[in-house]
Structures are given as structure tokens and as C-alpha cells.
PDB file of C-alpha atoms in Angstrom:
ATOM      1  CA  UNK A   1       9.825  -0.382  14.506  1.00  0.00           C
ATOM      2  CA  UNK A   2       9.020  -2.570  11.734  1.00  0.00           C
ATOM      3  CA  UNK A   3      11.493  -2.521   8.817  1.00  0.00           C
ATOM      4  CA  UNK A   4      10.483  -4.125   5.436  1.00  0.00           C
ATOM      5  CA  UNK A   5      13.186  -5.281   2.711  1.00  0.00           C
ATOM      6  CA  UNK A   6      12.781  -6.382  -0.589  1.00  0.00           C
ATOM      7  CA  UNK A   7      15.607  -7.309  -2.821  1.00  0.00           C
ATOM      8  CA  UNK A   8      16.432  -7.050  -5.526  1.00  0.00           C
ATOM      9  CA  UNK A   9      15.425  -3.382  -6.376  1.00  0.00           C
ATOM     10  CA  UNK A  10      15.083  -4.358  -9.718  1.00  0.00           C
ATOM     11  CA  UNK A  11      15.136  -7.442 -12.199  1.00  0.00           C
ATOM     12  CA  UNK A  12      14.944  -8.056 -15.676  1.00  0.00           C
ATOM     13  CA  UNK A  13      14.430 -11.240 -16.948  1.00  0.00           C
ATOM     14  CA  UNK A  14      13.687 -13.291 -20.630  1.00  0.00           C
ATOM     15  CA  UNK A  15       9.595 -14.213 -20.910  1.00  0.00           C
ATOM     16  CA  UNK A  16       9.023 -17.561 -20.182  1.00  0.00           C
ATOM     17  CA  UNK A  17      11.498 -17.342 -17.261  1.00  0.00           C
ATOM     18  CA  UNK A  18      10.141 -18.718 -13.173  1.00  0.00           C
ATOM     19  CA  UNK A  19      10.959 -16.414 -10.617  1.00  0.00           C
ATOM     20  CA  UNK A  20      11.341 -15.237  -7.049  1.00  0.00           C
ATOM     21  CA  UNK A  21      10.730 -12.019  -5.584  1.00  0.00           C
ATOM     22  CA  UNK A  22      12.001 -11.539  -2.029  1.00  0.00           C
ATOM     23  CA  UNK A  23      10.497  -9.949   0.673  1.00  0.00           C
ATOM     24  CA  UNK A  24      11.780  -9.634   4.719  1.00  0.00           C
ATOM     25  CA  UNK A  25      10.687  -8.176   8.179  1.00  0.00           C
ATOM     26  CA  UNK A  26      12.273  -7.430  11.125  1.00  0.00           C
ATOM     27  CA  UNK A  27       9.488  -8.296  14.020  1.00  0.00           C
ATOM     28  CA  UNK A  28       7.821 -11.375  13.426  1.00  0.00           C
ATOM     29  CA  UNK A  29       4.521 -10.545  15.233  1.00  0.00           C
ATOM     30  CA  UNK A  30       2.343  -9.724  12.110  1.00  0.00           C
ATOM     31  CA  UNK A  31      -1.087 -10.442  11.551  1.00  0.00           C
ATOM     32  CA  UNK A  32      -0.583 -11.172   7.916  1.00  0.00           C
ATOM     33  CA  UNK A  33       1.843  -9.945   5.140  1.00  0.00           C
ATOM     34  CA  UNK A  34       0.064  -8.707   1.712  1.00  0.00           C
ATOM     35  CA  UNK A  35       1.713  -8.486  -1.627  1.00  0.00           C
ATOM     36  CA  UNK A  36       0.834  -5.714  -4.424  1.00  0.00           C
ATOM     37  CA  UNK A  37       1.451  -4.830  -8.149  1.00  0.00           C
ATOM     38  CA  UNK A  38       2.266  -1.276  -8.846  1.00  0.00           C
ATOM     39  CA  UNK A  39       1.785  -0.051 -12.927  1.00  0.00           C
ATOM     40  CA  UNK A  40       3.881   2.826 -13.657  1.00  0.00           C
ATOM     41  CA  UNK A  41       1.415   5.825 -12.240  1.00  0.00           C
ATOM     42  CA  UNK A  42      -1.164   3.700 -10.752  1.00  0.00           C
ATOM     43  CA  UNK A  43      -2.538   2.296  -7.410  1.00  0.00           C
ATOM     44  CA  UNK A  44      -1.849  -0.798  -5.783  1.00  0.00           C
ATOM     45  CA  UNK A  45      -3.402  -4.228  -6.907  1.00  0.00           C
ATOM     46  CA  UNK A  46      -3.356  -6.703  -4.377  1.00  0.00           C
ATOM     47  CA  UNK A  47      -2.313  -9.830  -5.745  1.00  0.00           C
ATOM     48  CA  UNK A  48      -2.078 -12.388  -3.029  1.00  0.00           C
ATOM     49  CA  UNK A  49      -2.740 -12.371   0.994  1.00  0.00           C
ATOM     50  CA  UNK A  50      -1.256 -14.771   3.431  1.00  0.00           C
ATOM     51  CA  UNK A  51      -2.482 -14.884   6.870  1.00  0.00           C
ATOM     52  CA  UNK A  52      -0.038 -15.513   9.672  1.00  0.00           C
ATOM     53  CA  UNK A  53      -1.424 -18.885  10.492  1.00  0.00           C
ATOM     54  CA  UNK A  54      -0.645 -19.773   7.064  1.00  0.00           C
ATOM     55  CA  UNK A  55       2.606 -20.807   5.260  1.00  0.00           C
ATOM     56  CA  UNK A  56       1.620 -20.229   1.602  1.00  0.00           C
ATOM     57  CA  UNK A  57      -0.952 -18.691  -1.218  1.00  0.00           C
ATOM     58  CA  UNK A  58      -1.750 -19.366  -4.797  1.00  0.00           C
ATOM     59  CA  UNK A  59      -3.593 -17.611  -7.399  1.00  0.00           C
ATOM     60  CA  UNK A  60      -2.786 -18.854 -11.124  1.00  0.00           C
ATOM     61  CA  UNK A  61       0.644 -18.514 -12.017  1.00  0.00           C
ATOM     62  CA  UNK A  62       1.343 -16.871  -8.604  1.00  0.00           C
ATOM     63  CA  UNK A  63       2.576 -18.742  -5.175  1.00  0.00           C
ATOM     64  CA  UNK A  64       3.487 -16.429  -2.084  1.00  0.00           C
ATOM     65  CA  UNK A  65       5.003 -18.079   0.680  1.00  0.00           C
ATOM     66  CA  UNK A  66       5.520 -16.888   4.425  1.00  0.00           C
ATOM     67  CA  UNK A  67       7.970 -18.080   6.971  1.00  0.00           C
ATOM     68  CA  UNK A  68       7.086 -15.888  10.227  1.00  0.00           C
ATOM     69  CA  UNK A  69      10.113 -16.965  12.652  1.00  0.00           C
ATOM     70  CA  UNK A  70      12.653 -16.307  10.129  1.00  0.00           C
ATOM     71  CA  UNK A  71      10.801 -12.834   8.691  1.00  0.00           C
ATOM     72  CA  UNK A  72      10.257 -13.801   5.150  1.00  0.00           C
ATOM     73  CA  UNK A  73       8.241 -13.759   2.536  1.00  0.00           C
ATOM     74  CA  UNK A  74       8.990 -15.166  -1.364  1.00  0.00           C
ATOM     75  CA  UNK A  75       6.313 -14.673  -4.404  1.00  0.00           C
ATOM     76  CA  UNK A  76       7.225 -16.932  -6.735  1.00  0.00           C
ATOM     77  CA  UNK A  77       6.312 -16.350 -10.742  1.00  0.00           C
ATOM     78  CA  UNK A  78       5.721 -19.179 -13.015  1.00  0.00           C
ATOM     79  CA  UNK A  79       6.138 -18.603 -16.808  1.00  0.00           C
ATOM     80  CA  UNK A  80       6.551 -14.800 -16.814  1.00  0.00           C
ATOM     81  CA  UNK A  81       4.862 -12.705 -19.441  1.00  0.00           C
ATOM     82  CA  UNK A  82       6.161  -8.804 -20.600  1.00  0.00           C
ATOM     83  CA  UNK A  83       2.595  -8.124 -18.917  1.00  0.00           C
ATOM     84  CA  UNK A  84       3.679  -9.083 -15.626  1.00  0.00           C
ATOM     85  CA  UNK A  85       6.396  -6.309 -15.698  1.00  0.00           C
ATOM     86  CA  UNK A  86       5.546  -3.655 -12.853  1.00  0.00           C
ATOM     87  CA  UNK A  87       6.352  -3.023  -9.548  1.00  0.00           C
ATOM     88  CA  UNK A  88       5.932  -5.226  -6.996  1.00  0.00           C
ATOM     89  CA  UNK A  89       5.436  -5.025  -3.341  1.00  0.00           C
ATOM     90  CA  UNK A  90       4.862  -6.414   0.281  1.00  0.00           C
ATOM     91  CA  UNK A  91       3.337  -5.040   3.433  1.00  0.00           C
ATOM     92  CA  UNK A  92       3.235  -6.503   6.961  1.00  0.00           C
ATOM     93  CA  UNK A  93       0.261  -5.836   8.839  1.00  0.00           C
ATOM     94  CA  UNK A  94       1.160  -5.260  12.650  1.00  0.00           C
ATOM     95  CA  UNK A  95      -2.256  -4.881  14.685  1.00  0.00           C
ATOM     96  CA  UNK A  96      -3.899  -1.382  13.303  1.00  0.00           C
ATOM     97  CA  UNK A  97      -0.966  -0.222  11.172  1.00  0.00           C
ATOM     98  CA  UNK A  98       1.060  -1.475   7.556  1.00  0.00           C
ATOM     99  CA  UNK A  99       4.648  -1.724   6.553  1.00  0.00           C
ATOM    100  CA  UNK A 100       5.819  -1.315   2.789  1.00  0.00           C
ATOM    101  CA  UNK A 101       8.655  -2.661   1.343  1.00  0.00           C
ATOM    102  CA  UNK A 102      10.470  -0.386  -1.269  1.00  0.00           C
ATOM    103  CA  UNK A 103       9.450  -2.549  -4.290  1.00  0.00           C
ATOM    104  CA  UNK A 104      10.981  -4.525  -6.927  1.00  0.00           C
ATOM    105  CA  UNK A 105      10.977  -3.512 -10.486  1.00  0.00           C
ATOM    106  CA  UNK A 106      10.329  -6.588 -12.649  1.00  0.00           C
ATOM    107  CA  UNK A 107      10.650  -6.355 -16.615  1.00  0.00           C
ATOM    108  CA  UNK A 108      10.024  -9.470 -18.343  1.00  0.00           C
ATOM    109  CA  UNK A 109      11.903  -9.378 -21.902  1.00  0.00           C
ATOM    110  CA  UNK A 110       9.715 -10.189 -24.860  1.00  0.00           C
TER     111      UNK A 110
ATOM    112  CA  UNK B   1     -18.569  -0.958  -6.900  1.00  0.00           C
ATOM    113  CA  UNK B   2     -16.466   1.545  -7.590  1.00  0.00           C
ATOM    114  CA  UNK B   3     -14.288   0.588  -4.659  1.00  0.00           C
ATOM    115  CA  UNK B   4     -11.655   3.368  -3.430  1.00  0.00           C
ATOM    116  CA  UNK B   5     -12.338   6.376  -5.178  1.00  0.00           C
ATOM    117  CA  UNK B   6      -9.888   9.250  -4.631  1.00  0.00           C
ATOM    118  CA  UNK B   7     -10.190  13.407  -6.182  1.00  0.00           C
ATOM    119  CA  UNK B   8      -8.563  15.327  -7.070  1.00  0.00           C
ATOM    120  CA  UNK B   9      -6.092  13.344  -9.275  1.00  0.00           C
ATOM    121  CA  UNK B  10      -4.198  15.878  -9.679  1.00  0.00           C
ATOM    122  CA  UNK B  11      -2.890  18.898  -7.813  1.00  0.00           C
ATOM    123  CA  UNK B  12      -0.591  21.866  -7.671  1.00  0.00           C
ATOM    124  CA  UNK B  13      -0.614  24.118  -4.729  1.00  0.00           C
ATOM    125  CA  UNK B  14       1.422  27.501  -3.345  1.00  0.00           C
ATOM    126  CA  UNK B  15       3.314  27.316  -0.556  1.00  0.00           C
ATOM    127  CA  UNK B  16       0.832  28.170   2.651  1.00  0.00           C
ATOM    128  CA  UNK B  17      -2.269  26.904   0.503  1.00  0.00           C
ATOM    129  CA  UNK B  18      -4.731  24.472   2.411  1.00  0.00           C
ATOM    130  CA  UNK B  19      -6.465  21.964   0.613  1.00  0.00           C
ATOM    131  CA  UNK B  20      -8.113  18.210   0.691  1.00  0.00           C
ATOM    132  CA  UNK B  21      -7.976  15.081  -0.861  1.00  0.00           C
ATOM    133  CA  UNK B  22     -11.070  12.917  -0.667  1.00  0.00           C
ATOM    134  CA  UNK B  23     -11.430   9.229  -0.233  1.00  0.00           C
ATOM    135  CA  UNK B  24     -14.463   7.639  -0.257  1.00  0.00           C
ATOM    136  CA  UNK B  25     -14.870   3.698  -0.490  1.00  0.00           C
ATOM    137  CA  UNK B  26     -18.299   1.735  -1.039  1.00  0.00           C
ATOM    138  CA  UNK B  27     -17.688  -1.228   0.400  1.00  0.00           C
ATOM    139  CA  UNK B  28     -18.886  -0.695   4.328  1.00  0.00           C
ATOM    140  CA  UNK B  29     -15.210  -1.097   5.292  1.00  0.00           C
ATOM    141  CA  UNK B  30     -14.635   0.058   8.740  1.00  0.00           C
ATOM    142  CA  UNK B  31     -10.926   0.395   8.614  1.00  0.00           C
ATOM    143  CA  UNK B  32      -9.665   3.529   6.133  1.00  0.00           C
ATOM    144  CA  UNK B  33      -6.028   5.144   6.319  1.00  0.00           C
ATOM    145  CA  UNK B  34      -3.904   7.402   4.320  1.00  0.00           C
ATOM    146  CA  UNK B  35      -0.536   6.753   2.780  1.00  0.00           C
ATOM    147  CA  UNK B  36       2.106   9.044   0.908  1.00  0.00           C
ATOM    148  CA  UNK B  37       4.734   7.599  -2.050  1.00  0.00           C
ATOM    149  CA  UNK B  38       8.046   9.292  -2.397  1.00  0.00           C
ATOM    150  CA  UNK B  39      10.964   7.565  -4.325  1.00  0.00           C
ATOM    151  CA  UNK B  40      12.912   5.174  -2.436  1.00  0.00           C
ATOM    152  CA  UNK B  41      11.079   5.495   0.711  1.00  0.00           C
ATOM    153  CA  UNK B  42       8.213   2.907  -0.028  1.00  0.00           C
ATOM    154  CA  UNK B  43       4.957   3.833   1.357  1.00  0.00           C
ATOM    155  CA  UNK B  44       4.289   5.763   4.436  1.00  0.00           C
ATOM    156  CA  UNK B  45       1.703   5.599   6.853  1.00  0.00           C
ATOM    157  CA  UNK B  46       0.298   9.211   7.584  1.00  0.00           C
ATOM    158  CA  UNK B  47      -3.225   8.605   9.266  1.00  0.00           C
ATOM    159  CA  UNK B  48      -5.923   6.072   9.601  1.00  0.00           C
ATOM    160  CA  UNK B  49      -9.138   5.164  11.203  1.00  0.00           C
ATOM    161  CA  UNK B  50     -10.697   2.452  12.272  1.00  0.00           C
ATOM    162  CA  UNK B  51     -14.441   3.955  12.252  1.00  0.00           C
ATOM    163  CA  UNK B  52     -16.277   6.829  12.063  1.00  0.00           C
ATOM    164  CA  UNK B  53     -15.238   9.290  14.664  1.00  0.00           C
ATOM    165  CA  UNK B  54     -11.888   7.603  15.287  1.00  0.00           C
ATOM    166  CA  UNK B  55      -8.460   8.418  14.242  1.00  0.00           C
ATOM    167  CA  UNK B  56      -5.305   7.711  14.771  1.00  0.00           C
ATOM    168  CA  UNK B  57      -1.334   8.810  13.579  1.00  0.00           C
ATOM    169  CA  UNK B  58       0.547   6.645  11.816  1.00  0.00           C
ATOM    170  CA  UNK B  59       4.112   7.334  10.758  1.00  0.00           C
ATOM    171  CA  UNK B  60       4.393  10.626   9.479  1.00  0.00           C
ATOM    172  CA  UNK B  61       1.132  12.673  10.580  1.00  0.00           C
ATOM    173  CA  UNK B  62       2.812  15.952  10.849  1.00  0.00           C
ATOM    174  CA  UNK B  63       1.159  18.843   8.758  1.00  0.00           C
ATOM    175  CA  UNK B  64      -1.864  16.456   8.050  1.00  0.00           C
ATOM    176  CA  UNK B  65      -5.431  16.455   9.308  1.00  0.00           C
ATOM    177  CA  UNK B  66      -8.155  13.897   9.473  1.00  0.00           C
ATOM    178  CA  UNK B  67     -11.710  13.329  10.318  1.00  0.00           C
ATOM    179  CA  UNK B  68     -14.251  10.557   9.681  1.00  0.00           C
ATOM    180  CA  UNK B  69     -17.585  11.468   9.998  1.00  0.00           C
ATOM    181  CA  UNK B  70     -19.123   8.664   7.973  1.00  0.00           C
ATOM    182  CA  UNK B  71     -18.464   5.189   7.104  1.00  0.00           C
ATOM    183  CA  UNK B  72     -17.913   5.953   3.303  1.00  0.00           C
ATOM    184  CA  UNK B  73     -15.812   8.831   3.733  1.00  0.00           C
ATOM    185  CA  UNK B  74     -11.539  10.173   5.139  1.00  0.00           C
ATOM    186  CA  UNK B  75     -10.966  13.066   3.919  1.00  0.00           C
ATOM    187  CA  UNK B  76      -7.191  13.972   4.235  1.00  0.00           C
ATOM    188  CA  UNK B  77      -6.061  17.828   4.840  1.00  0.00           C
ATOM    189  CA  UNK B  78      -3.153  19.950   4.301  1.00  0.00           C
ATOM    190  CA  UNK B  79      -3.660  23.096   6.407  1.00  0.00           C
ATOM    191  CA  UNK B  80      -0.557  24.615   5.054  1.00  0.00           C
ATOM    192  CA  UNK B  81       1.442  23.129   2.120  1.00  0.00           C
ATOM    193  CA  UNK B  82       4.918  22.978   1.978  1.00  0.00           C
ATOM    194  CA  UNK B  83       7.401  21.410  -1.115  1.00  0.00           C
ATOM    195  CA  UNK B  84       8.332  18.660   1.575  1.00  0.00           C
ATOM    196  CA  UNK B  85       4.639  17.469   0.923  1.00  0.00           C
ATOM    197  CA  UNK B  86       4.869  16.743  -3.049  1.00  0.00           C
ATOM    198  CA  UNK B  87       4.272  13.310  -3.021  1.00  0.00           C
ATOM    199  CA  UNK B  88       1.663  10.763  -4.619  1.00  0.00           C
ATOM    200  CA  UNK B  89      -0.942  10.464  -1.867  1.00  0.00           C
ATOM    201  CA  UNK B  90      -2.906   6.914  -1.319  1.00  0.00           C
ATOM    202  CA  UNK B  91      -5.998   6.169  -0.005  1.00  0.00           C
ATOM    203  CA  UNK B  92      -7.174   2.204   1.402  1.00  0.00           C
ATOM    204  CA  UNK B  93      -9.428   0.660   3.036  1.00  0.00           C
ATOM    205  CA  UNK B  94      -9.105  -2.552   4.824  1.00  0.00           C
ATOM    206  CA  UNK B  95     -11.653  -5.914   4.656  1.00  0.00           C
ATOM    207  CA  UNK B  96     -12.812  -7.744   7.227  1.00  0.00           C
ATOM    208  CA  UNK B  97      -9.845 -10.756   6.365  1.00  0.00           C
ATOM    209  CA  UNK B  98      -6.928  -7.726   6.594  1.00  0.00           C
ATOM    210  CA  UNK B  99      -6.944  -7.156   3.027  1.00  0.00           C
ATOM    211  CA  UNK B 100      -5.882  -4.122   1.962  1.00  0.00           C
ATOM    212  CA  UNK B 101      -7.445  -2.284  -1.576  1.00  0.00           C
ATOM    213  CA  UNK B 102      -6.183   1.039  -2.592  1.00  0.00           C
ATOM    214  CA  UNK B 103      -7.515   3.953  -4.506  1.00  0.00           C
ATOM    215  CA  UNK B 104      -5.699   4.935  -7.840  1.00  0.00           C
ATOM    216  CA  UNK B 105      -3.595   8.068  -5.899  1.00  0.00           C
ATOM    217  CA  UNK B 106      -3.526  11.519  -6.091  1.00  0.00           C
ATOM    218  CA  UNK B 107      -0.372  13.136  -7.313  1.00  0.00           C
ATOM    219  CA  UNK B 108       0.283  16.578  -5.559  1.00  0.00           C
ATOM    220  CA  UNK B 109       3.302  19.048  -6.301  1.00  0.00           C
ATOM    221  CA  UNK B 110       3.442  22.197  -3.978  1.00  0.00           C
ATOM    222  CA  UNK B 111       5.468  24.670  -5.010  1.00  0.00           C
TER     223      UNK B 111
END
């Protein structure tokens, strides 16, 4: 069975700060691994989606990279903001079902 | 479009009560599934479908139901309710690239 790891649980960090939010599986045959942003009592926003063919995504201040043979994942944050603090999380995509991570809890620090 | 569109947002049940949450989604996406939230577990797979008329169990399908009659719509059951079922319930749908969009969740408590 698929197991899906993200550490830290949580972070807090100044605004202004880069940073990197980990993400690893334990099978490496996925189709593609997704990551999300959770608000406190909302759904999931999907922020970026990297294919397995592919070794890294980018939208704005957002770059998500994916190394398949080792089993991880890294979304990287440039120039955090206190509006980028949520919840964040991957999901591996193995043929017809999805794997979740537990999350990580960012809080950027005005 | 509206997207993933799930009711109730809100629910309390009895023990033994039945009820459903809807899901619909607008955007001809043939792949739909259902998910539940609990704290520290992450998101679980409970059932999904990959068109109408065809379902499948995912992770923990036990005291859940599911049909798909139509494209738009996966309806999720509980035929009896039990505490072990509170949870915040999620509804996706899948495009065509594996990209995954979610409703905004339906928060149940049974008591």
C-alpha cells in the first residue's frame, strides 16, 4: 500500500522567508503526484500538478519538484506572504485511486 | 462553472439515521470519488467512480453506499450512522490530465 509523508507537520516562518515543503512515497509507480492548499474549514485548492514524466512545475512564486526513483516530492515557496499560511498537501495518483499526505501547517509571520 | 458543488454543508445525525451527501460537478468529468478528513489521518479514500454506472471501493468503504446514475452526479450514503463516521466528507472529480478539484466539504457529526 501506498504510504504518503510529509514533514514537517508544521512550520512557522518570518514573511519574506523561501521555503521547502517536503513530501515522500513509498511505491514509485505513480501516474502523477498533485499538491493542494487547505484554508482552515475549506476544500482543497490545487496548486500545482506534476506528471510522472516530468521532473518539475511552476506557477508564480511556486516550484514543485518530483524525483520518482527516490519517492519525493519538494514545493518550494519564494518570498512568503502571511496569505500563504494554510495547510498544505500532496497526493500520489496510483492508476484509479489517490494517496494524501497528512499536511503541513505553514504560518508565515507578518 | 460552479465546479464541485457539495449539500448539505452541514449535518448532525442520531445514531441508526440514514442520510446522503450530494456531489454534483459541471464539468463532464468522468472520474468522481469520495473522501473523508479526520485529524491526523490525512484524507481517505471511501468510494469512487469512473463513469456512470460504475463504482468502485477505495480505502475505507465500509458503512458507505454509492451509485452514479449520471455524469453530473455521486451521491454518497450512510445507511446507518454511527459516531465513528463524524468526519468532514469530500467530494472530487478528476480531469482528463489527472487533476484533481474538490468540492468545499461537508462537515457531519453523528451522535
Amino acid at each position: 500500500k501506498q504510504e504518503v509523508t510529509q514533514i514537517p507537520a508544521a512550520l512557522s516562518v518570518p514573511e519574506g522567508e523561501n521555503l521547502v515543503l517536503n513530501c515522500s512515497f513509498t511505491d514509485s509507480a505513480i501516474y502523477n503526484l498533485q499538491w493542494f492548499r487547505q484554508d482552515p474549514g475549506k476544500g482543497l485548492t490545487s496548486l500545482l500538478l506534476i506528471q510522472s514524466s516530468q521532473r518539475e512545475q511552476t506557477s508564480g512564486r511556486l516550484n514543485a519538484s518530483l524525483d520518482k526513483s527516490s519517492g519525493r516530492s519538494t514545493l518550494y515557496i519564494a518570498a512568503s506572504q502571511p496569505g500563504d499560511s494554510a495547510t498544505y498537501l500532496c497526493a500520489v495518483r496510483a492508476a484509479n485511486q489517490f494517496y494524501f499526505g497528512t499536511g503541513t501547517s505553514l504560518t508565515v509571520i507578518p | 462553472n460552479a465546479g464541485v458543488t457539495q449539500t448539505p454543508k452541514f449535518q448532525v445525525l442520531k445514531t441508526g439515521q440514514s442520510m446522503t451527501l450530494q456531489c454534483a460537478q459541471d464539468m463532464n468529468h468522468e472520474y468522481m470519488s469520495w473522501y473523508r478528513q479526520d485529524p491526523g489521518m490525512g484524507l481517505r479514500l471511501i468510494h469512487y467512480s469512473v463513469g456512470a454506472g460504475i463504482t468502485d471501493q477505495g480505502e475505507v468503504p465500509n458503512g458507505y453506499n454509492v451509485s452514479r446514475s449520471t455524469t453530473e452526479d455521486f451521491p454518497l450514503r450512510l445507511l446507518s450512522a454511527a459516531p465513528s463516521q463524524t468526519s468532514v466528507y469530500f467530494c472530487a472529480s478528476k480531469w482528463w490530465n489527472g487533476e484533481l478539484f474538490f468540492g468545499e466539504g461537508s462537515r457531519l457529526t453523528v451522535l
